[in-house]
mmCIF file of C-alpha atoms and ligand atoms in Angstrom:
data_model
loop_
_atom_site.group_PDB
_atom_site.id
_atom_site.type_symbol
_atom_site.label_atom_id
_atom_site.label_comp_id
_atom_site.label_asym_id
_atom_site.label_seq_id
_atom_site.Cartn_x
_atom_site.Cartn_y
_atom_site.Cartn_z
ATOM 1 C CA UNK A 1465 0.000 0.000 0.000
ATOM 2 C CA UNK A 1466 1.246 3.513 -0.781
ATOM 3 C CA UNK A 1467 -1.047 6.081 0.788
ATOM 4 C CA UNK A 1468 -0.369 9.774 0.100
ATOM 5 C CA UNK A 1469 -2.875 12.049 1.855
ATOM 6 C CA UNK A 1470 -1.736 15.563 0.830
ATOM 7 C CA UNK A 1471 -1.260 16.792 -2.762
ATOM 8 C CA UNK A 1472 -1.981 19.904 -4.834
ATOM 9 C CA UNK A 1473 -3.168 20.458 -8.406
ATOM 10 C CA UNK A 1474 -3.349 23.601 -10.532
ATOM 11 C CA UNK A 1475 -6.646 24.417 -8.794
ATOM 12 C CA UNK A 1476 -4.303 25.960 -6.203
ATOM 13 C CA UNK A 1477 -0.516 26.304 -6.449
ATOM 14 C CA UNK A 1478 0.349 22.890 -7.851
ATOM 15 C CA UNK A 1479 1.292 22.803 -11.534
ATOM 16 C CA UNK A 1480 -0.310 19.499 -12.645
ATOM 17 C CA UNK A 1481 -3.921 19.351 -13.717
ATOM 18 C CA UNK A 1482 -5.976 16.932 -11.561
ATOM 19 C CA UNK A 1483 -5.999 14.556 -14.574
ATOM 20 C CA UNK A 1484 -2.174 14.520 -14.693
ATOM 21 C CA UNK A 1485 -1.954 14.122 -10.936
ATOM 22 C CA UNK A 1486 -4.238 11.064 -11.054
ATOM 23 C CA UNK A 1487 -2.297 9.517 -13.953
ATOM 24 C CA UNK A 1488 1.086 10.098 -12.304
ATOM 25 C CA UNK A 1489 -0.086 8.754 -8.962
ATOM 26 C CA UNK A 1490 -1.470 5.593 -10.567
ATOM 27 C CA UNK A 1491 1.615 4.991 -12.691
ATOM 28 C CA UNK A 1492 3.845 5.484 -9.650
ATOM 29 C CA UNK A 1493 1.966 2.870 -7.638
ATOM 30 C CA UNK A 1494 0.073 5.098 -5.222
ATOM 31 C CA UNK A 1495 -2.881 3.085 -3.916
ATOM 32 C CA UNK A 1496 -4.704 5.887 -2.052
ATOM 33 C CA UNK A 1497 -4.354 9.527 -3.059
ATOM 34 C CA UNK A 1498 -5.876 12.612 -1.450
ATOM 35 C CA UNK A 1499 -6.342 15.803 -3.476
ATOM 36 C CA UNK A 1500 -6.043 18.726 -1.050
ATOM 37 C CA UNK A 1501 -5.892 22.049 -2.868
ATOM 38 C CA UNK A 1502 -5.672 25.201 -0.776
ATOM 39 C CA UNK A 1503 -9.107 26.490 0.278
ATOM 40 C CA UNK A 1504 -11.050 24.931 -2.593
ATOM 41 C CA UNK A 1505 -12.729 21.776 -3.868
ATOM 42 C CA UNK A 1506 -12.780 23.041 -7.470
ATOM 43 C CA UNK A 1507 -10.470 20.247 -8.686
ATOM 44 C CA UNK A 1508 -12.589 17.392 -7.312
ATOM 45 C CA UNK A 1509 -14.773 16.789 -10.376
ATOM 46 C CA UNK A 1510 -11.864 16.509 -12.795
ATOM 47 C CA UNK A 1511 -10.062 14.155 -10.410
ATOM 48 C CA UNK A 1512 -13.153 11.928 -10.120
ATOM 49 C CA UNK A 1513 -13.594 11.933 -13.875
ATOM 50 C CA UNK A 1514 -10.026 10.701 -14.477
ATOM 51 C CA UNK A 1515 -9.928 8.120 -11.728
ATOM 52 C CA UNK A 1516 -9.355 4.540 -13.002
ATOM 53 C CA UNK A 1517 -9.709 1.210 -11.210
ATOM 54 C CA UNK A 1518 -6.805 0.400 -8.875
ATOM 55 C CA UNK A 1519 -6.493 3.577 -6.849
ATOM 56 C CA UNK A 1520 -8.695 5.035 -4.126
ATOM 57 C CA UNK A 1521 -9.325 8.770 -4.283
ATOM 58 C CA UNK A 1522 -9.813 10.821 -1.121
ATOM 59 C CA UNK A 1523 -11.275 14.261 -1.655
ATOM 60 C CA UNK A 1524 -10.255 17.099 0.611
ATOM 61 C CA UNK A 1525 -8.842 20.585 0.959
ATOM 62 C CA UNK A 1526 -5.963 22.217 2.846
ATOM 63 C CA UNK A 1527 -7.551 25.047 4.798
ATOM 64 C CA UNK A 1528 -5.425 28.121 5.563
ATOM 65 C CA UNK A 1529 -5.878 29.036 9.231
ATOM 66 C CA UNK A 1530 -4.419 31.624 11.563
ATOM 67 C CA UNK A 1531 -4.139 31.481 15.334
ATOM 68 C CA UNK A 1532 -5.141 34.467 17.460
ATOM 69 C CA UNK A 1533 -1.395 35.275 17.717
ATOM 70 C CA UNK A 1534 -1.156 35.440 13.932
ATOM 71 C CA UNK A 1535 0.614 32.124 13.381
ATOM 72 C CA UNK A 1536 -0.238 30.425 10.091
ATOM 73 C CA UNK A 1537 -1.571 26.852 10.393
ATOM 74 C CA UNK A 1538 -2.697 24.550 7.571
ATOM 75 C CA UNK A 1539 -5.534 22.142 8.342
ATOM 76 C CA UNK A 1540 -6.264 19.235 6.013
ATOM 77 C CA UNK A 1541 -9.965 18.462 5.791
ATOM 78 C CA UNK A 1542 -10.577 15.033 4.230
ATOM 79 C CA UNK A 1543 -13.732 13.065 3.385
ATOM 80 C CA UNK A 1544 -16.174 15.876 4.193
ATOM 81 C CA UNK A 1545 -19.569 16.267 2.547
ATOM 82 C CA UNK A 1546 -19.275 18.730 -0.336
ATOM 83 C CA UNK A 1547 -22.925 19.745 0.115
ATOM 84 C CA UNK A 1548 -22.212 21.235 3.550
ATOM 85 C CA UNK A 1549 -22.800 24.966 2.994
ATOM 86 C CA UNK A 1550 -21.035 26.492 6.034
ATOM 87 C CA UNK A 1551 -17.726 24.812 5.116
ATOM 88 C CA UNK A 1552 -17.995 25.971 1.504
ATOM 89 C CA UNK A 1553 -18.755 29.511 2.707
ATOM 90 C CA UNK A 1554 -15.671 29.480 4.904
ATOM 91 C CA UNK A 1555 -13.517 28.439 1.950
ATOM 92 C CA UNK A 1556 -15.132 31.057 -0.308
ATOM 93 C CA UNK A 1557 -14.477 33.815 2.208
ATOM 94 C CA UNK A 1558 -10.789 32.905 2.362
ATOM 95 C CA UNK A 1559 -10.511 32.825 -1.434
ATOM 96 C CA UNK A 1560 -12.214 36.233 -1.813
ATOM 97 C CA UNK A 1561 -9.910 37.728 0.746
ATOM 98 C CA UNK A 1562 -6.852 36.484 -1.109
ATOM 99 C CA UNK A 1563 -7.559 38.939 -3.980
ATOM 100 C CA UNK A 1564 -7.372 42.132 -1.901
ATOM 101 C CA UNK A 1565 -4.427 40.682 -0.041
ATOM 102 C CA UNK A 1566 -2.528 40.094 -3.303
ATOM 103 C CA UNK A 1567 -3.193 43.701 -4.365
ATOM 104 C CA UNK A 1568 -1.710 44.893 -1.071
ATOM 105 C CA UNK A 1569 1.388 42.725 -1.472
ATOM 106 C CA UNK A 1570 1.837 44.074 -5.004
ATOM 107 C CA UNK A 1571 1.403 47.694 -3.835
ATOM 108 C CA UNK A 1572 4.176 47.149 -1.285
ATOM 109 C CA UNK A 1573 6.446 45.615 -3.911
ATOM 110 C CA UNK A 1574 5.727 48.427 -6.367
ATOM 111 C CA UNK A 1575 6.554 50.898 -3.581
ATOM 112 C CA UNK A 1576 9.959 49.239 -3.293
ATOM 113 C CA UNK A 1577 10.542 49.521 -7.036
ATOM 114 C CA UNK A 1578 9.663 45.943 -7.995
ATOM 115 C CA UNK A 1579 7.503 46.273 -11.082
ATOM 116 C CA UNK A 1580 4.767 43.707 -11.224
ATOM 117 C CA UNK A 1581 1.009 44.026 -11.822
ATOM 118 C CA UNK A 1582 -2.051 42.100 -10.656
ATOM 119 C CA UNK A 1583 -2.791 41.231 -14.321
ATOM 120 C CA UNK A 1584 0.604 39.568 -14.651
ATOM 121 C CA UNK A 1585 -0.142 37.528 -11.548
ATOM 122 C CA UNK A 1586 -3.597 36.510 -12.812
ATOM 123 C CA UNK A 1587 -1.978 35.359 -16.061
ATOM 124 C CA UNK A 1588 -0.183 32.666 -14.011
ATOM 125 C CA UNK A 1589 -3.398 31.360 -12.447
ATOM 126 C CA UNK A 1590 -5.550 28.602 -13.916
ATOM 127 C CA UNK A 1591 -9.272 29.290 -14.294
ATOM 128 C CA UNK A 1592 -11.061 28.882 -10.952
ATOM 129 C CA UNK A 1593 -7.870 28.288 -8.934
ATOM 130 C CA UNK A 1594 -7.084 29.620 -5.444
ATOM 131 C CA UNK A 1595 -4.703 32.596 -5.753
ATOM 132 C CA UNK A 1596 -1.543 32.497 -3.653
ATOM 133 C CA UNK A 1597 1.965 33.852 -3.308
ATOM 134 C CA UNK A 1598 3.345 31.122 -5.584
ATOM 135 C CA UNK A 1599 1.460 32.718 -8.511
ATOM 136 C CA UNK A 1600 3.094 36.070 -7.761
ATOM 137 C CA UNK A 1601 6.418 34.227 -7.678
ATOM 138 C CA UNK A 1602 5.613 32.658 -11.064
ATOM 139 C CA UNK A 1603 4.852 36.130 -12.490
ATOM 140 C CA UNK A 1604 8.194 37.466 -11.249
ATOM 141 C CA UNK A 1605 9.958 34.452 -12.795
ATOM 142 C CA UNK A 1606 8.068 34.944 -16.082
ATOM 143 C CA UNK A 1607 9.287 38.562 -16.131
ATOM 144 C CA UNK A 1608 12.869 37.500 -15.550
ATOM 145 C CA UNK A 1609 12.998 39.197 -12.147
ATOM 146 C CA UNK A 1610 13.710 35.911 -10.340
ATOM 147 C CA UNK A 1611 14.820 32.375 -11.148
ATOM 148 C CA UNK A 1612 12.362 30.229 -9.186
ATOM 149 C CA UNK A 1613 9.516 30.166 -6.681
ATOM 150 C CA UNK A 1614 12.074 29.237 -4.036
ATOM 151 C CA UNK A 1615 14.209 32.266 -4.779
ATOM 152 C CA UNK A 1616 11.201 34.604 -4.607
ATOM 153 C CA UNK A 1617 10.079 33.103 -1.292
ATOM 154 C CA UNK A 1618 13.504 33.441 0.270
ATOM 155 C CA UNK A 1619 14.218 36.943 -1.058
ATOM 156 C CA UNK A 1620 10.805 38.617 -0.982
ATOM 157 C CA UNK A 1621 7.797 36.614 0.105
ATOM 158 C CA UNK A 1622 8.668 34.876 3.382
ATOM 159 C CA UNK A 1623 6.133 35.366 6.192
ATOM 160 C CA UNK A 1624 8.727 37.549 7.945
ATOM 161 C CA UNK A 1625 9.270 39.797 4.909
ATOM 162 C CA UNK A 1626 8.038 43.427 4.829
ATOM 163 C CA UNK A 1627 6.000 42.506 1.737
ATOM 164 C CA UNK A 1628 4.040 39.830 3.577
ATOM 165 C CA UNK A 1629 0.328 40.463 4.092
ATOM 166 C CA UNK A 1630 -1.999 37.943 5.758
ATOM 167 C CA UNK A 1631 -5.501 37.136 4.493
ATOM 168 C CA UNK A 1632 -8.692 36.290 6.393
ATOM 169 C CA UNK A 1633 -8.459 32.802 7.800
ATOM 170 C CA UNK A 1634 -10.401 30.916 10.434
ATOM 171 C CA UNK A 1635 -8.613 29.804 13.606
ATOM 172 C CA UNK A 1636 -7.529 26.139 13.592
ATOM 173 C CA UNK A 1637 -10.312 25.366 16.096
ATOM 174 C CA UNK A 1638 -12.976 26.947 13.876
ATOM 175 C CA UNK A 1639 -11.670 25.083 10.814
ATOM 176 C CA UNK A 1640 -11.650 21.762 12.717
ATOM 177 C CA UNK A 1641 -15.241 22.427 13.845
ATOM 178 C CA UNK A 1642 -16.365 23.202 10.290
ATOM 179 C CA UNK A 1643 -14.688 20.070 8.870
ATOM 180 C CA UNK A 1644 -16.246 17.876 11.571
ATOM 181 C CA UNK A 1645 -19.686 19.457 11.129
ATOM 182 C CA UNK A 1646 -19.369 18.542 7.444
ATOM 183 C CA UNK A 1647 -18.719 14.919 8.460
ATOM 184 C CA UNK A 1648 -15.032 14.870 7.546
ATOM 185 C CA UNK A 1649 -11.758 14.375 9.389
ATOM 186 C CA UNK A 1650 -9.255 17.090 10.343
ATOM 187 C CA UNK A 1651 -5.508 16.495 10.128
ATOM 188 C CA UNK A 1652 -3.109 19.288 11.031
ATOM 189 C CA UNK A 1653 -0.578 19.648 8.177
ATOM 190 C CA UNK A 1654 3.184 19.985 8.801
ATOM 191 C CA UNK A 1655 2.599 21.670 12.217
ATOM 192 C CA UNK A 1656 6.309 22.055 13.069
ATOM 193 C CA UNK A 1657 7.564 23.118 9.629
ATOM 194 C CA UNK A 1658 9.464 26.161 10.806
ATOM 195 C CA UNK A 1659 10.738 27.108 7.349
ATOM 196 C CA UNK A 1660 7.240 28.394 6.698
ATOM 197 C CA UNK A 1661 7.455 30.947 9.524
ATOM 198 C CA UNK A 1662 6.424 30.911 13.162
ATOM 199 C CA UNK A 1663 5.022 27.601 14.400
ATOM 200 C CA UNK A 1664 2.487 26.740 17.075
ATOM 201 C CA UNK A 1665 3.578 25.524 20.522
ATOM 202 C CA UNK A 1666 3.173 21.889 21.520
ATOM 203 C CA UNK A 1667 0.762 23.060 24.259
ATOM 204 C CA UNK A 1668 -1.648 24.438 21.677
ATOM 205 C CA UNK A 1669 -2.424 20.885 20.515
ATOM 206 C CA UNK A 1670 -4.641 20.469 23.620
ATOM 207 C CA UNK A 1671 -7.051 23.002 22.230
ATOM 208 C CA UNK A 1672 -7.041 21.410 18.728
ATOM 209 C CA UNK A 1673 -7.688 17.986 20.269
ATOM 210 C CA UNK A 1674 -10.573 19.421 22.271
ATOM 211 C CA UNK A 1675 -11.979 20.912 19.051
ATOM 212 C CA UNK A 1676 -11.988 17.409 17.522
ATOM 213 C CA UNK A 1677 -8.643 17.029 15.718
ATOM 214 C CA UNK A 1678 -8.414 13.536 14.169
ATOM 215 C CA UNK A 1679 -4.832 13.322 13.012
ATOM 216 C CA UNK A 1680 -1.361 14.844 12.783
ATOM 217 C CA UNK A 1681 0.832 14.945 9.688
ATOM 218 C CA UNK A 1682 3.981 13.520 11.246
ATOM 219 C CA UNK A 1683 6.110 12.522 8.260
ATOM 220 C CA UNK A 1684 6.677 15.480 5.919
ATOM 221 C CA UNK A 1685 9.887 16.724 4.342
ATOM 222 C CA UNK A 1686 9.764 20.047 6.215
ATOM 223 C CA UNK A 1687 9.860 18.339 9.648
ATOM 224 C CA UNK A 1688 13.088 16.922 11.143
ATOM 225 C CA UNK A 1689 13.212 13.436 12.698
ATOM 226 C CA UNK A 1690 13.255 15.102 16.139
ATOM 227 C CA UNK A 1691 10.134 17.115 15.322
ATOM 228 C CA UNK A 1692 8.481 13.984 13.920
ATOM 229 C CA UNK A 1693 9.199 12.219 17.223
ATOM 230 C CA UNK A 1694 7.548 15.046 19.209
ATOM 231 C CA UNK A 1695 4.468 14.828 17.003
ATOM 232 C CA UNK A 1696 4.437 11.028 17.203
ATOM 233 C CA UNK A 1697 4.335 11.314 21.010
ATOM 234 C CA UNK A 1698 1.413 13.756 20.961
ATOM 235 C CA UNK A 1699 -0.518 11.604 18.501
ATOM 236 C CA UNK A 1700 0.093 8.380 20.472
ATOM 237 C CA UNK A 1701 -0.961 9.936 23.740
ATOM 238 C CA UNK A 1702 -4.184 11.393 22.338
ATOM 239 C CA UNK A 1703 -5.066 8.413 20.083
ATOM 240 C CA UNK A 1704 -4.835 10.528 16.959
ATOM 241 C CA UNK A 1705 -3.977 9.121 13.542
ATOM 242 C CA UNK A 1706 -0.435 9.808 12.321
ATOM 243 C CA UNK A 1707 -0.023 10.509 8.644
ATOM 244 C CA UNK A 1708 2.877 10.888 6.255
ATOM 245 C CA UNK A 1709 2.505 12.646 2.934
ATOM 246 C CA UNK A 1710 4.303 14.324 0.082
ATOM 247 C CA UNK A 1711 2.563 17.736 -0.185
ATOM 248 C CA UNK A 1712 3.232 17.310 -3.911
ATOM 249 C CA UNK A 1713 2.987 20.551 -5.960
ATOM 250 C CA UNK A 1714 4.029 19.334 -9.454
ATOM 251 C CA UNK A 1715 6.931 21.483 -10.659
ATOM 252 C CA UNK A 1716 6.111 24.084 -8.015
ATOM 253 C CA UNK A 1717 8.197 22.308 -5.373
ATOM 254 C CA UNK A 1718 10.794 19.516 -5.173
ATOM 255 C CA UNK A 1719 8.367 17.200 -3.306
ATOM 256 C CA UNK A 1720 7.858 13.869 -5.117
ATOM 257 C CA UNK A 1721 4.551 11.984 -5.005
ATOM 258 C CA UNK A 1722 4.621 9.327 -2.282
ATOM 259 C CA UNK A 1723 7.941 10.512 -0.811
ATOM 260 C CA UNK A 1724 6.288 10.056 2.598
ATOM 261 C CA UNK A 1725 3.254 7.840 3.094
ATOM 262 C CA UNK A 1726 0.693 6.850 5.713
ATOM 263 C CA UNK A 1727 0.527 3.354 7.221
ATOM 264 C CA UNK A 1728 -2.615 1.414 6.323
ATOM 265 C CA UNK A 1729 -3.694 0.938 9.970
ATOM 266 C CA UNK A 1730 -3.420 4.710 10.561
ATOM 267 C CA UNK A 1731 -5.412 5.448 7.415
ATOM 268 C CA UNK A 1732 -8.121 2.951 8.352
ATOM 269 C CA UNK A 1733 -8.400 4.508 11.799
ATOM 270 C CA UNK A 1734 -8.648 7.984 10.291
ATOM 271 C CA UNK A 1735 -11.171 7.011 7.626
ATOM 272 C CA UNK A 1736 -13.396 5.376 10.239
ATOM 273 C CA UNK A 1737 -13.739 8.754 11.961
ATOM 274 C CA UNK A 1738 -15.621 10.332 9.031
ATOM 275 C CA UNK A 1739 -19.406 10.187 9.433
ATOM 276 C CA UNK A 1740 -19.943 8.350 6.118
ATOM 277 C CA UNK A 1741 -17.872 6.230 3.737
ATOM 278 C CA UNK A 1742 -16.720 8.700 1.114
ATOM 279 C CA UNK A 1743 -13.655 7.145 -0.525
ATOM 280 C CA UNK A 1744 -14.101 7.409 -4.300
ATOM 281 C CA UNK A 1745 -13.417 4.160 -6.151
ATOM 282 C CA UNK A 1746 -14.301 3.185 -9.717
HETATM 283 P P1 AMP B 277 -0.187 31.669 0.430
HETATM 284 O O1 AMP B 277 -1.214 30.570 0.437
HETATM 285 O O2 AMP B 277 -0.427 32.690 -0.616
HETATM 286 O O3 AMP B 277 0.058 32.281 1.785
HETATM 287 O O4 AMP B 277 1.185 30.961 -0.013
HETATM 288 C C1 AMP B 277 1.654 29.869 0.707
HETATM 289 C C2 AMP B 277 1.963 28.732 -0.243
HETATM 290 O O5 AMP B 277 3.222 28.961 -0.810
HETATM 291 C C3 AMP B 277 2.055 27.397 0.473
HETATM 292 O O6 AMP B 277 1.076 26.554 -0.050
HETATM 293 C C4 AMP B 277 3.352 26.806 0.097
HETATM 294 O O7 AMP B 277 3.156 25.529 -0.481
HETATM 295 C C5 AMP B 277 3.920 27.727 -0.942
HETATM 296 N N1 AMP B 277 5.342 27.939 -0.679
HETATM 297 C C6 AMP B 277 5.898 28.335 0.485
HETATM 298 N N2 AMP B 277 7.240 28.425 0.369
HETATM 299 C C7 AMP B 277 7.544 28.053 -0.893
HETATM 300 C C8 AMP B 277 8.757 27.919 -1.631
HETATM 301 N N3 AMP B 277 9.937 28.208 -1.075
HETATM 302 N N4 AMP B 277 8.686 27.523 -2.909
HETATM 303 C C9 AMP B 277 7.500 27.240 -3.462
HETATM 304 N N5 AMP B 277 6.312 27.341 -2.824
HETATM 305 C C10 AMP B 277 6.331 27.750 -1.571
HETATM 306 ZN ZN1 ZN B 278 0.831 25.160 -1.680
HETATM 307 FE FE1 FE B 279 0.650 23.557 3.681
HETATM 308 FE FE1 FE B 280 0.115 21.630 1.027
#
């Protein structure tokens, strides 16, 4: 079994279409794949349409959250009911807010003499996709102002940079509540990945567990073995599922499909916590 529970398509900042993602995953021997684009389910239908016998598809989304102290947290919602309106409204609000936020980032960059426009950023975005900093990075690369997304993030777009602007996001507890109310399971993504900026304290997990957290993404390339051990301990103690995943972004990142995977027993335990059986299988 090769179970990868966290991947992106071009409906957010991945570069593969859902169809390509499905084909690659199947040809590389993934047996269970979750599609988790940032703050959207817009890629689900294409993924379902391209699914072939032999692989299970898990539909989800990676929800951008922010703690009251302004720390960014990503919450994977998996196996939720797409007809649940409050969850879809929460995602829509985040997406809407990303537009004004991008304009503010661009205004700050223009103020510093970096010439880039919102139109150039939109030109990098697929129809219906969630807008993010990676698309701004792609626009700067297309203009020859930078070499790669990585270079733009380290030079200009890090969370600690003067150009950084946050967007509306629910708290992790609110996102967990919305995922659970929609019948799905909530897995906190790469919680100790400090390259992304400030990270939450280990104590804050108590509050996420109380809100209904179902799992912790333990194995992920942005977490050291020591950090993975800390997360393993929290998950064991609280009977949470432990996952491992690639956070694949196509050419947008180095991450390879299936580079970290989830054990079958952990996946079965996690799946059982959804309120209905929603794995897609053809
Ligand atoms: P945003 O959602 O606009 O705040 O942008 C955050 C997204 O940028 C995350 O999904 C990351 O996957 C992506 N990201 C962060 N750092 C990098 C990097 N160095 N190279 C490419 N993508 C990155
Ligand atoms: Zn991303
Ligand atoms: Fe993430
Ligand atoms: Fe991700």
